[in-house]
mmCIF file of C-alpha atoms in Angstrom:
data_model
loop_
_atom_site.group_PDB
_atom_site.id
_atom_site.type_symbol
_atom_site.label_atom_id
_atom_site.label_comp_id
_atom_site.label_asym_id
_atom_site.label_seq_id
_atom_site.Cartn_x
_atom_site.Cartn_y
_atom_site.Cartn_z
ATOM 1 C CA MET A 1 12.847 -8.846 -7.593
ATOM 2 C CA MET A 2 12.072 -8.233 -3.906
ATOM 3 C CA GLN A 3 12.760 -4.616 -2.920
ATOM 4 C CA SER A 4 14.988 -4.063 0.108
ATOM 5 C CA ILE A 5 13.859 -1.313 2.484
ATOM 6 C CA LEU A 6 16.269 0.027 5.094
ATOM 7 C CA VAL A 7 14.501 0.540 8.439
ATOM 8 C CA THR A 8 16.615 2.485 10.907
ATOM 9 C CA GLY A 9 15.520 1.731 14.447
ATOM 10 C CA GLY A 10 13.871 -1.418 13.127
ATOM 11 C CA ALA A 11 14.489 -3.318 16.369
ATOM 12 C CA GLY A 12 12.321 -0.874 18.311
ATOM 13 C CA TYR A 13 8.600 -0.808 18.994
ATOM 14 C CA ILE A 14 7.275 0.943 15.905
ATOM 15 C CA GLY A 15 10.162 -0.061 13.647
ATOM 16 C CA SER A 16 9.641 -3.772 14.284
ATOM 17 C CA HIS A 17 5.941 -3.532 13.476
ATOM 18 C CA ILE A 18 6.864 -1.727 10.244
ATOM 19 C CA CYS A 19 9.253 -4.561 9.351
ATOM 20 C CA LYS A 20 6.509 -7.114 9.997
ATOM 21 C CA GLU A 21 4.162 -5.211 7.691
ATOM 22 C CA LEU A 22 6.822 -4.797 4.994
ATOM 23 C CA ALA A 23 7.575 -8.521 4.981
ATOM 24 C CA SER A 24 3.904 -9.454 4.759
ATOM 25 C CA ASN A 25 3.652 -7.253 1.655
ATOM 26 C CA GLY A 26 6.593 -8.756 -0.205
ATOM 27 C CA TYR A 27 9.417 -6.412 0.822
ATOM 28 C CA ARG A 28 12.700 -7.321 2.496
ATOM 29 C CA PRO A 29 13.204 -5.112 5.571
ATOM 30 C CA VAL A 30 16.854 -4.520 6.461
ATOM 31 C CA VAL A 31 17.123 -3.416 10.089
ATOM 32 C CA PHE A 32 19.807 -0.872 11.040
ATOM 33 C CA ASP A 33 19.848 -0.406 14.819
ATOM 34 C CA ASN A 34 22.446 0.041 17.561
ATOM 35 C CA LEU A 35 20.187 -1.692 20.125
ATOM 36 C CA THR A 36 20.488 1.056 22.735
ATOM 37 C CA ARG A 37 16.674 1.114 22.894
ATOM 38 C CA GLY A 38 15.721 -1.746 20.560
ATOM 39 C CA HIS A 39 15.705 -5.521 21.005
ATOM 40 C CA GLN A 40 17.432 -7.891 18.625
ATOM 41 C CA ASP A 41 14.718 -10.524 19.115
ATOM 42 C CA ASN A 42 12.345 -8.060 17.400
ATOM 43 C CA VAL A 43 14.308 -8.615 14.169
ATOM 44 C CA LYS A 44 12.440 -11.500 12.546
ATOM 45 C CA TRP A 45 11.831 -10.641 8.916
ATOM 46 C CA GLY A 46 15.170 -9.750 7.338
ATOM 47 C CA PRO A 47 18.851 -8.940 7.835
ATOM 48 C CA PHE A 48 20.148 -7.054 10.857
ATOM 49 C CA VAL A 49 22.998 -4.525 10.913
ATOM 50 C CA ASN A 50 24.249 -3.256 14.276
ATOM 51 C CA GLY A 51 25.029 0.362 13.480
ATOM 52 C CA ASP A 52 24.646 3.975 14.561
ATOM 53 C CA VAL A 53 22.842 6.413 12.264
ATOM 54 C CA ARG A 54 25.540 8.991 12.964
ATOM 55 C CA SER A 55 28.038 6.831 11.056
ATOM 56 C CA ILE A 56 27.838 7.698 7.382
ATOM 57 C CA GLU A 57 30.246 4.888 6.517
ATOM 58 C CA ALA A 58 28.066 2.262 8.198
ATOM 59 C CA LEU A 59 24.963 3.623 6.485
ATOM 60 C CA ARG A 60 26.556 3.738 3.044
ATOM 61 C CA ASN A 61 28.013 0.260 3.417
ATOM 62 C CA THR A 62 24.615 -1.123 4.414
ATOM 63 C CA ILE A 63 22.831 0.633 1.566
ATOM 64 C CA HIS A 64 25.370 -0.728 -0.896
ATOM 65 C CA GLN A 65 25.566 -4.259 0.551
ATOM 66 C CA TYR A 66 21.819 -4.847 0.559
ATOM 67 C CA ASN A 67 20.954 -2.879 -2.587
ATOM 68 C CA ILE A 68 18.567 -0.649 -0.649
ATOM 69 C CA ASP A 69 15.709 0.846 -2.652
ATOM 70 C CA SER A 70 14.118 3.167 -0.055
ATOM 71 C CA VAL A 71 14.575 4.170 3.581
ATOM 72 C CA ILE A 72 12.235 4.376 6.576
ATOM 73 C CA HIS A 73 13.863 6.346 9.395
ATOM 74 C CA CYS A 74 12.651 5.438 12.889
ATOM 75 C CA ALA A 75 15.920 5.555 14.856
ATOM 76 C CA ALA A 76 15.677 8.235 17.543
ATOM 77 C CA LEU A 77 15.548 9.017 21.215
ATOM 78 C CA ALA A 78 11.860 9.501 21.897
ATOM 79 C CA TYR A 79 11.055 10.182 25.558
ATOM 80 C CA VAL A 80 9.594 13.652 26.017
ATOM 81 C CA GLY A 81 10.445 13.799 29.724
ATOM 82 C CA GLU A 82 13.986 12.557 29.212
ATOM 83 C CA SER A 83 14.546 15.160 26.518
ATOM 84 C CA PHE A 84 14.291 17.886 29.185
ATOM 85 C CA GLU A 85 16.961 16.112 31.244
ATOM 86 C CA LYS A 86 19.302 15.358 28.321
ATOM 87 C CA PRO A 87 18.500 17.910 25.607
ATOM 88 C CA LEU A 88 21.923 17.895 23.958
ATOM 89 C CA GLU A 89 21.878 14.113 23.694
ATOM 90 C CA TYR A 90 18.550 14.368 21.866
ATOM 91 C CA TYR A 91 19.962 16.885 19.414
ATOM 92 C CA LYS A 92 23.089 14.791 18.869
ATOM 93 C CA VAL A 93 21.243 11.542 18.237
ATOM 94 C CA ASN A 94 18.079 12.739 16.525
ATOM 95 C CA VAL A 95 19.216 15.714 14.463
ATOM 96 C CA ILE A 96 22.759 14.654 13.615
ATOM 97 C CA GLY A 97 21.540 11.119 12.947
ATOM 98 C CA ALA A 98 18.882 12.316 10.518
ATOM 99 C CA LEU A 99 21.252 14.696 8.730
ATOM 100 C CA THR A 100 23.840 11.939 8.376
ATOM 101 C CA LEU A 101 21.211 9.613 6.948
ATOM 102 C CA ILE A 102 20.058 12.241 4.442
ATOM 103 C CA GLU A 103 23.648 12.721 3.304
ATOM 104 C CA ALA A 104 24.097 8.949 2.912
ATOM 105 C CA ILE A 105 20.902 8.785 0.875
ATOM 106 C CA ARG A 106 22.118 11.594 -1.358
ATOM 107 C CA LEU A 107 25.496 9.977 -1.940
ATOM 108 C CA GLU A 108 23.947 6.574 -2.661
ATOM 109 C CA HIS A 109 21.316 8.021 -5.027
ATOM 110 C CA ILE A 110 18.271 6.855 -3.071
ATOM 111 C CA SER A 111 15.215 8.913 -3.896
ATOM 112 C CA THR A 112 12.636 7.911 -1.252
ATOM 113 C CA LEU A 113 12.657 8.547 2.510
ATOM 114 C CA VAL A 114 9.838 8.098 5.026
ATOM 115 C CA LEU A 115 10.398 9.835 8.362
ATOM 116 C CA SER A 116 9.045 8.837 11.740
ATOM 117 C CA SER A 117 7.890 12.201 13.067
ATOM 118 C CA SER A 118 5.579 13.149 15.911
ATOM 119 C CA CYS A 119 2.639 15.234 17.018
ATOM 120 C CA ALA A 120 5.164 16.718 19.471
ATOM 121 C CA VAL A 121 6.094 19.176 16.702
ATOM 122 C CA TYR A 122 2.812 21.008 17.406
ATOM 123 C CA GLY A 123 3.075 21.610 21.156
ATOM 124 C CA SER A 124 -0.037 23.085 22.802
ATOM 125 C CA VAL A 125 -2.377 23.863 19.932
ATOM 126 C CA GLY A 126 -5.152 26.401 20.332
ATOM 127 C CA ILE A 127 -7.357 25.150 17.494
ATOM 128 C CA LEU A 128 -8.398 21.504 17.666
ATOM 129 C CA PRO A 129 -8.316 18.932 16.217
ATOM 130 C CA VAL A 130 -4.737 19.386 15.010
ATOM 131 C CA SER A 131 -4.233 19.589 11.248
ATOM 132 C CA GLU A 132 -1.017 19.698 9.267
ATOM 133 C CA ASN A 133 -1.596 23.437 8.891
ATOM 134 C CA SER A 134 -1.487 23.985 12.658
ATOM 135 C CA VAL A 135 1.379 26.085 13.963
ATOM 136 C CA ILE A 136 4.615 24.183 14.510
ATOM 137 C CA ALA A 137 5.580 25.252 18.041
ATOM 138 C CA PRO A 138 7.043 22.315 19.983
ATOM 139 C CA ILE A 139 7.303 22.663 23.756
ATOM 140 C CA SER A 140 9.872 19.916 24.418
ATOM 141 C CA PRO A 141 13.424 19.337 23.198
ATOM 142 C CA TYR A 142 12.216 16.073 21.659
ATOM 143 C CA GLY A 143 9.541 17.897 19.678
ATOM 144 C CA ARG A 144 12.048 20.502 18.582
ATOM 145 C CA THR A 145 14.398 17.819 17.233
ATOM 146 C CA LYS A 146 11.582 16.402 15.134
ATOM 147 C CA SER A 147 10.674 19.858 13.851
ATOM 148 C CA ILE A 148 14.291 20.581 12.882
ATOM 149 C CA ILE A 149 14.521 17.243 11.067
ATOM 150 C CA GLU A 150 11.388 18.046 9.073
ATOM 151 C CA MET A 151 12.726 21.473 8.096
ATOM 152 C CA ALA A 152 16.094 20.058 7.062
ATOM 153 C CA THR A 153 14.429 17.328 5.027
ATOM 154 C CA THR A 154 12.203 19.863 3.289
ATOM 155 C CA ASP A 155 15.265 21.833 2.220
ATOM 156 C CA ALA A 156 17.121 18.685 1.178
ATOM 157 C CA CYS A 157 14.208 17.605 -1.001
ATOM 158 C CA SER A 158 14.210 20.974 -2.754
ATOM 159 C CA HIS A 159 17.952 20.906 -3.359
ATOM 160 C CA ASN A 160 18.569 17.227 -4.082
ATOM 161 C CA ARG A 161 15.331 16.254 -5.806
ATOM 162 C CA PHE A 162 14.339 13.335 -3.689
ATOM 163 C CA SER A 163 11.011 12.606 -2.035
ATOM 164 C CA SER A 164 10.268 12.426 1.664
ATOM 165 C CA ILE A 165 7.158 11.896 3.750
ATOM 166 C CA ALA A 166 7.001 12.773 7.460
ATOM 167 C CA LEU A 167 4.403 10.789 9.370
ATOM 168 C CA ARG A 168 3.427 12.670 12.508
ATOM 169 C CA TYR A 169 2.275 9.953 14.877
ATOM 170 C CA PHE A 170 -0.094 10.848 17.633
ATOM 171 C CA ASN A 171 -0.062 8.275 20.465
ATOM 172 C CA ALA A 172 1.153 4.966 19.073
ATOM 173 C CA ALA A 173 -0.275 2.135 21.144
ATOM 174 C CA GLY A 174 -1.283 -1.512 21.066
ATOM 175 C CA ALA A 175 0.700 -4.490 19.846
ATOM 176 C CA ALA A 176 0.755 -7.103 17.101
ATOM 177 C CA SER A 177 -2.529 -9.006 17.279
ATOM 178 C CA ASP A 178 -0.688 -12.349 17.282
ATOM 179 C CA GLY A 179 1.285 -11.386 20.387
ATOM 180 C CA SER A 180 4.628 -11.496 18.566
ATOM 181 C CA LEU A 181 5.581 -7.847 19.204
ATOM 182 C CA ALA A 182 4.783 -5.242 21.830
ATOM 183 C CA GLU A 183 6.109 -2.154 23.592
ATOM 184 C CA ARG A 184 9.221 -2.999 25.600
ATOM 185 C CA HIS A 185 10.782 0.327 26.436
ATOM 186 C CA GLU A 186 13.347 0.460 29.236
ATOM 187 C CA PRO A 187 12.255 2.325 31.232
ATOM 188 C CA GLU A 188 8.652 2.199 30.067
ATOM 189 C CA THR A 189 7.076 5.650 29.917
ATOM 190 C CA HIS A 190 4.026 5.019 27.746
ATOM 191 C CA LEU A 191 0.607 4.985 29.321
ATOM 192 C CA ILE A 192 -1.027 1.726 28.279
ATOM 193 C CA PRO A 193 1.918 -0.619 29.038
ATOM 194 C CA ASN A 194 2.329 0.996 32.447
ATOM 195 C CA ILE A 195 -1.364 0.638 33.209
ATOM 196 C CA LEU A 196 -1.292 -3.031 32.177
ATOM 197 C CA LYS A 197 1.852 -3.666 34.229
ATOM 198 C CA GLY A 198 0.151 -2.044 37.200
ATOM 199 C CA LEU A 199 -2.888 -4.264 36.727
ATOM 200 C CA SER A 200 -0.640 -7.330 36.617
ATOM 201 C CA ASP A 201 0.906 -6.462 39.995
ATOM 202 C CA SER A 202 -1.747 -6.156 42.683
ATOM 203 C CA SER A 203 0.760 -4.602 45.095
ATOM 204 C CA ALA A 204 1.768 -1.781 42.735
ATOM 205 C CA HIS A 205 0.362 1.707 42.362
ATOM 206 C CA PHE A 206 0.002 3.411 38.987
ATOM 207 C CA LEU A 207 1.263 6.992 39.089
ATOM 208 C CA LEU A 208 -1.232 9.292 37.382
ATOM 209 C CA ASN A 209 0.727 12.364 36.280
ATOM 210 C CA GLY A 210 -1.531 15.396 36.390
ATOM 211 C CA VAL A 211 -5.168 15.577 37.482
ATOM 212 C CA ASP A 212 -5.690 19.331 37.103
ATOM 213 C CA PHE A 213 -5.689 19.752 33.322
ATOM 214 C CA ASP A 214 -8.496 21.691 31.660
ATOM 215 C CA THR A 215 -10.234 18.546 30.406
ATOM 216 C CA SER A 216 -13.485 16.796 31.316
ATOM 217 C CA ASP A 217 -11.918 14.734 34.125
ATOM 218 C CA GLY A 218 -8.696 16.671 34.756
ATOM 219 C CA THR A 219 -6.386 14.217 32.983
ATOM 220 C CA CYS A 220 -4.632 14.493 29.623
ATOM 221 C CA VAL A 221 -6.585 13.617 26.491
ATOM 222 C CA ARG A 222 -4.733 11.891 23.668
ATOM 223 C CA ASP A 223 -5.449 10.357 20.268
ATOM 224 C CA TYR A 224 -4.374 6.697 20.411
ATOM 225 C CA VAL A 225 -3.420 4.948 17.160
ATOM 226 C CA HIS A 226 -2.810 1.224 16.831
ATOM 227 C CA VAL A 227 0.799 0.502 15.935
ATOM 228 C CA THR A 228 -0.363 -1.830 13.145
ATOM 229 C CA ASP A 229 -2.253 1.051 11.535
ATOM 230 C CA ILE A 230 0.878 3.184 11.847
ATOM 231 C CA ALA A 231 2.943 0.445 10.193
ATOM 232 C CA LYS A 232 0.501 0.221 7.288
ATOM 233 C CA ALA A 233 0.759 3.983 6.779
ATOM 234 C CA HIS A 234 4.487 3.640 6.092
ATOM 235 C CA LEU A 235 3.847 1.351 3.142
ATOM 236 C CA LEU A 236 1.312 3.795 1.741
ATOM 237 C CA ALA A 237 3.783 6.648 2.268
ATOM 238 C CA LEU A 238 6.526 4.739 0.430
ATOM 239 C CA LYS A 239 4.256 4.191 -2.547
ATOM 240 C CA TYR A 240 3.150 7.834 -2.561
ATOM 241 C CA ALA A 241 6.703 9.168 -2.326
ATOM 242 C CA LYS A 242 7.773 7.006 -5.262
ATOM 243 C CA VAL A 243 5.567 8.991 -7.626
ATOM 244 C CA ASN A 244 5.361 12.405 -5.906
ATOM 245 C CA ALA A 245 8.454 14.579 -5.585
ATOM 246 C CA GLY A 246 9.297 16.842 -2.672
ATOM 247 C CA PHE A 247 8.370 16.842 1.007
ATOM 248 C CA ASN A 248 4.973 16.229 2.569
ATOM 249 C CA ALA A 249 3.708 15.639 6.113
ATOM 250 C CA PHE A 250 0.717 13.667 7.349
ATOM 251 C CA ASN A 251 -0.935 13.276 10.730
ATOM 252 C CA LEU A 252 -1.567 9.716 11.866
ATOM 253 C CA GLY A 253 -4.436 9.753 14.328
ATOM 254 C CA THR A 254 -8.081 8.774 14.609
ATOM 255 C CA GLY A 255 -9.670 12.147 15.306
ATOM 256 C CA SER A 256 -10.957 10.915 18.680
ATOM 257 C CA GLY A 257 -9.404 11.485 22.086
ATOM 258 C CA PHE A 258 -9.450 9.551 25.350
ATOM 259 C CA SER A 259 -8.441 10.786 28.781
ATOM 260 C CA ILE A 260 -6.084 8.837 31.025
ATOM 261 C CA ARG A 261 -8.976 7.966 33.332
ATOM 262 C CA GLU A 262 -10.927 6.634 30.340
ATOM 263 C CA ILE A 263 -7.957 4.469 29.322
ATOM 264 C CA ILE A 264 -7.712 3.120 32.878
ATOM 265 C CA SER A 265 -11.412 2.248 32.804
ATOM 266 C CA GLU A 266 -11.046 0.477 29.444
ATOM 267 C CA ALA A 267 -8.033 -1.491 30.688
ATOM 268 C CA GLU A 268 -9.942 -2.577 33.789
ATOM 269 C CA ASN A 269 -12.834 -3.720 31.594
ATOM 270 C CA VAL A 270 -10.556 -5.684 29.252
ATOM 271 C CA THR A 271 -8.566 -7.385 32.010
ATOM 272 C CA GLY A 272 -11.207 -7.747 34.706
ATOM 273 C CA LEU A 273 -8.691 -6.315 37.176
ATOM 274 C CA LYS A 274 -8.668 -3.173 39.313
ATOM 275 C CA LEU A 275 -5.864 -0.603 39.159
ATOM 276 C CA ARG A 276 -4.533 1.085 42.281
ATOM 277 C CA VAL A 277 -3.950 4.731 41.319
ATOM 278 C CA LYS A 278 -1.712 7.291 42.990
ATOM 279 C CA GLU A 279 -2.199 10.859 41.806
ATOM 280 C CA GLY A 280 0.931 12.870 41.005
ATOM 281 C CA LEU A 281 2.131 16.092 39.430
ATOM 282 C CA ARG A 282 2.095 16.974 35.749
ATOM 283 C CA ARG A 283 5.078 16.003 33.630
ATOM 284 C CA PRO A 284 6.904 18.780 31.744
ATOM 285 C CA GLY A 285 5.952 19.020 28.093
ATOM 286 C CA ASP A 286 2.472 17.513 28.417
ATOM 287 C CA PRO A 287 -0.227 19.544 26.630
ATOM 288 C CA PRO A 288 -3.709 18.928 28.055
ATOM 289 C CA TYR A 289 -5.419 17.914 24.822
ATOM 290 C CA LEU A 290 -3.929 16.590 21.606
ATOM 291 C CA VAL A 291 -6.160 15.035 18.960
ATOM 292 C CA ALA A 292 -5.441 14.715 15.249
ATOM 293 C CA ASN A 293 -7.327 15.722 12.182
ATOM 294 C CA PRO A 294 -6.352 12.738 9.978
ATOM 295 C CA ALA A 295 -8.278 13.874 6.888
ATOM 296 C CA LYS A 296 -5.178 14.540 4.785
ATOM 297 C CA ALA A 297 -3.735 11.050 5.271
ATOM 298 C CA LYS A 298 -7.110 9.509 4.536
ATOM 299 C CA GLU A 299 -7.624 11.563 1.378
ATOM 300 C CA ILE A 300 -4.134 11.477 -0.131
ATOM 301 C CA LEU A 301 -2.548 8.285 1.206
ATOM 302 C CA LYS A 302 -5.884 6.419 1.355
ATOM 303 C CA TRP A 303 -5.018 5.430 4.914
ATOM 304 C CA GLU A 304 -7.672 4.176 7.314
ATOM 305 C CA PRO A 305 -6.982 3.351 10.983
ATOM 306 C CA VAL A 306 -8.904 0.072 11.013
ATOM 307 C CA CYS A 307 -7.442 -1.366 14.257
ATOM 308 C CA SER A 308 -7.490 1.788 16.341
ATOM 309 C CA ASP A 309 -10.651 1.495 18.411
ATOM 310 C CA ILE A 310 -9.553 1.720 22.022
ATOM 311 C CA THR A 311 -10.803 -1.754 22.976
ATOM 312 C CA THR A 312 -8.693 -3.401 20.262
ATOM 313 C CA ILE A 313 -5.647 -1.339 21.225
ATOM 314 C CA VAL A 314 -5.859 -2.341 24.887
ATOM 315 C CA SER A 315 -6.814 -5.957 24.141
ATOM 316 C CA ASP A 316 -3.896 -6.477 21.748
ATOM 317 C CA ALA A 317 -1.461 -4.990 24.254
ATOM 318 C CA TRP A 318 -2.876 -7.227 26.990
ATOM 319 C CA LYS A 319 -2.215 -10.335 24.873
ATOM 320 C CA TYR A 320 1.472 -9.635 25.431
ATOM 321 C CA PHE A 321 1.512 -8.086 28.901
ATOM 322 C CA GLY A 322 -0.922 -10.641 30.304
ATOM 323 C CA ARG A 323 1.724 -13.290 29.561
ATOM 324 C CA ASN A 324 4.730 -11.075 30.315
ATOM 325 C CA PRO A 325 3.885 -8.939 33.359
#
C-alpha cells in the first residue's frame, strides 16, 4: 500500500520539490499549506489541504483523513531580513506552528518527523567549515526560531519516543531540471533568482548588499545546494528515522563556498547576459562566510549532492526564469 506523507508547506519552493521527489519514489505526498507564501499550482502530486499549522484540529483531521504515515515539516516564515522587522510573527508562526504539529503527531501516534531546519541556527561561526558540533548561536530571529524548534523536538523525542531528523539546509538554490518548479517567493529575497531577474531586465540594477565583508572579494560566501539534492535528503531522512529512535541533525551542504560576485559571474556565463550592479549596505543577520561540513549526512544518511555544482544550479534556475522573467 502506498504510504501517505504529510508535507506542511508543500506548496512552497522546497516543499514542492520534496513532493515531486516523494511521488517519483512511490509515496503519496499530502500537502498542508495555507498559501500565504506557497502557490497552489505547485501542488501536482497528491491531495491538497488548505490549513494553518497552528490549528491542531486541522492537522489531526488531515492526518486521520489521509492515513498519514510520517510528516515532513516545511511550513514556516523564512526571510532572515523580515524576521528582524516582524520577530513576534516569526515566533508565532514558526515556533507555535511546530509545537502544535508535534502535539498533533503525538495524539495521532505518528512516530516519524523530518524537520526543515537551517544553517541560520549557527550564526557567525568561528571554526569553518560548519559541522553539527558547531556552537548553536543564531544571530537572527529566524535562526532563533529554528533553534528553539530543534530543542523542543529533541525534548519531545525523549519524552514521547518518536523519531525526528532536522535537516539544516545551507543555501537552497536551483530548480527542477524539467522546468516544472522554481523559486517564486513574493517578494523574492534569494540571490540567484534576483540575479537572473536582473539579467532578464536590461534596465534594472541588481542591488549587491555588502561589499566590505572579510572575504576574498568583499562579498558574502555561501554554500549553495541544489533543491533537488535537498529533496532527496528528506527521503533518506525518513528512512533513517523509521529505524533509529530519538533526534538527530544533519547539515545539507556541499562543503564548497561561492561569493556573490562569483555567482554573478557564473550567471553571466550561463545566460550570455551582463548584469548591472549597484553596491549597497550589508543586510542585518548576514555572516560573511557560511560553508557546511556535510560529512555526517554523507556517512549516516548516505546522501550525496549530485546536482549541486554551481553551473547546474544556475542553469536549472535559468530554465524557468529565462521563460518567466
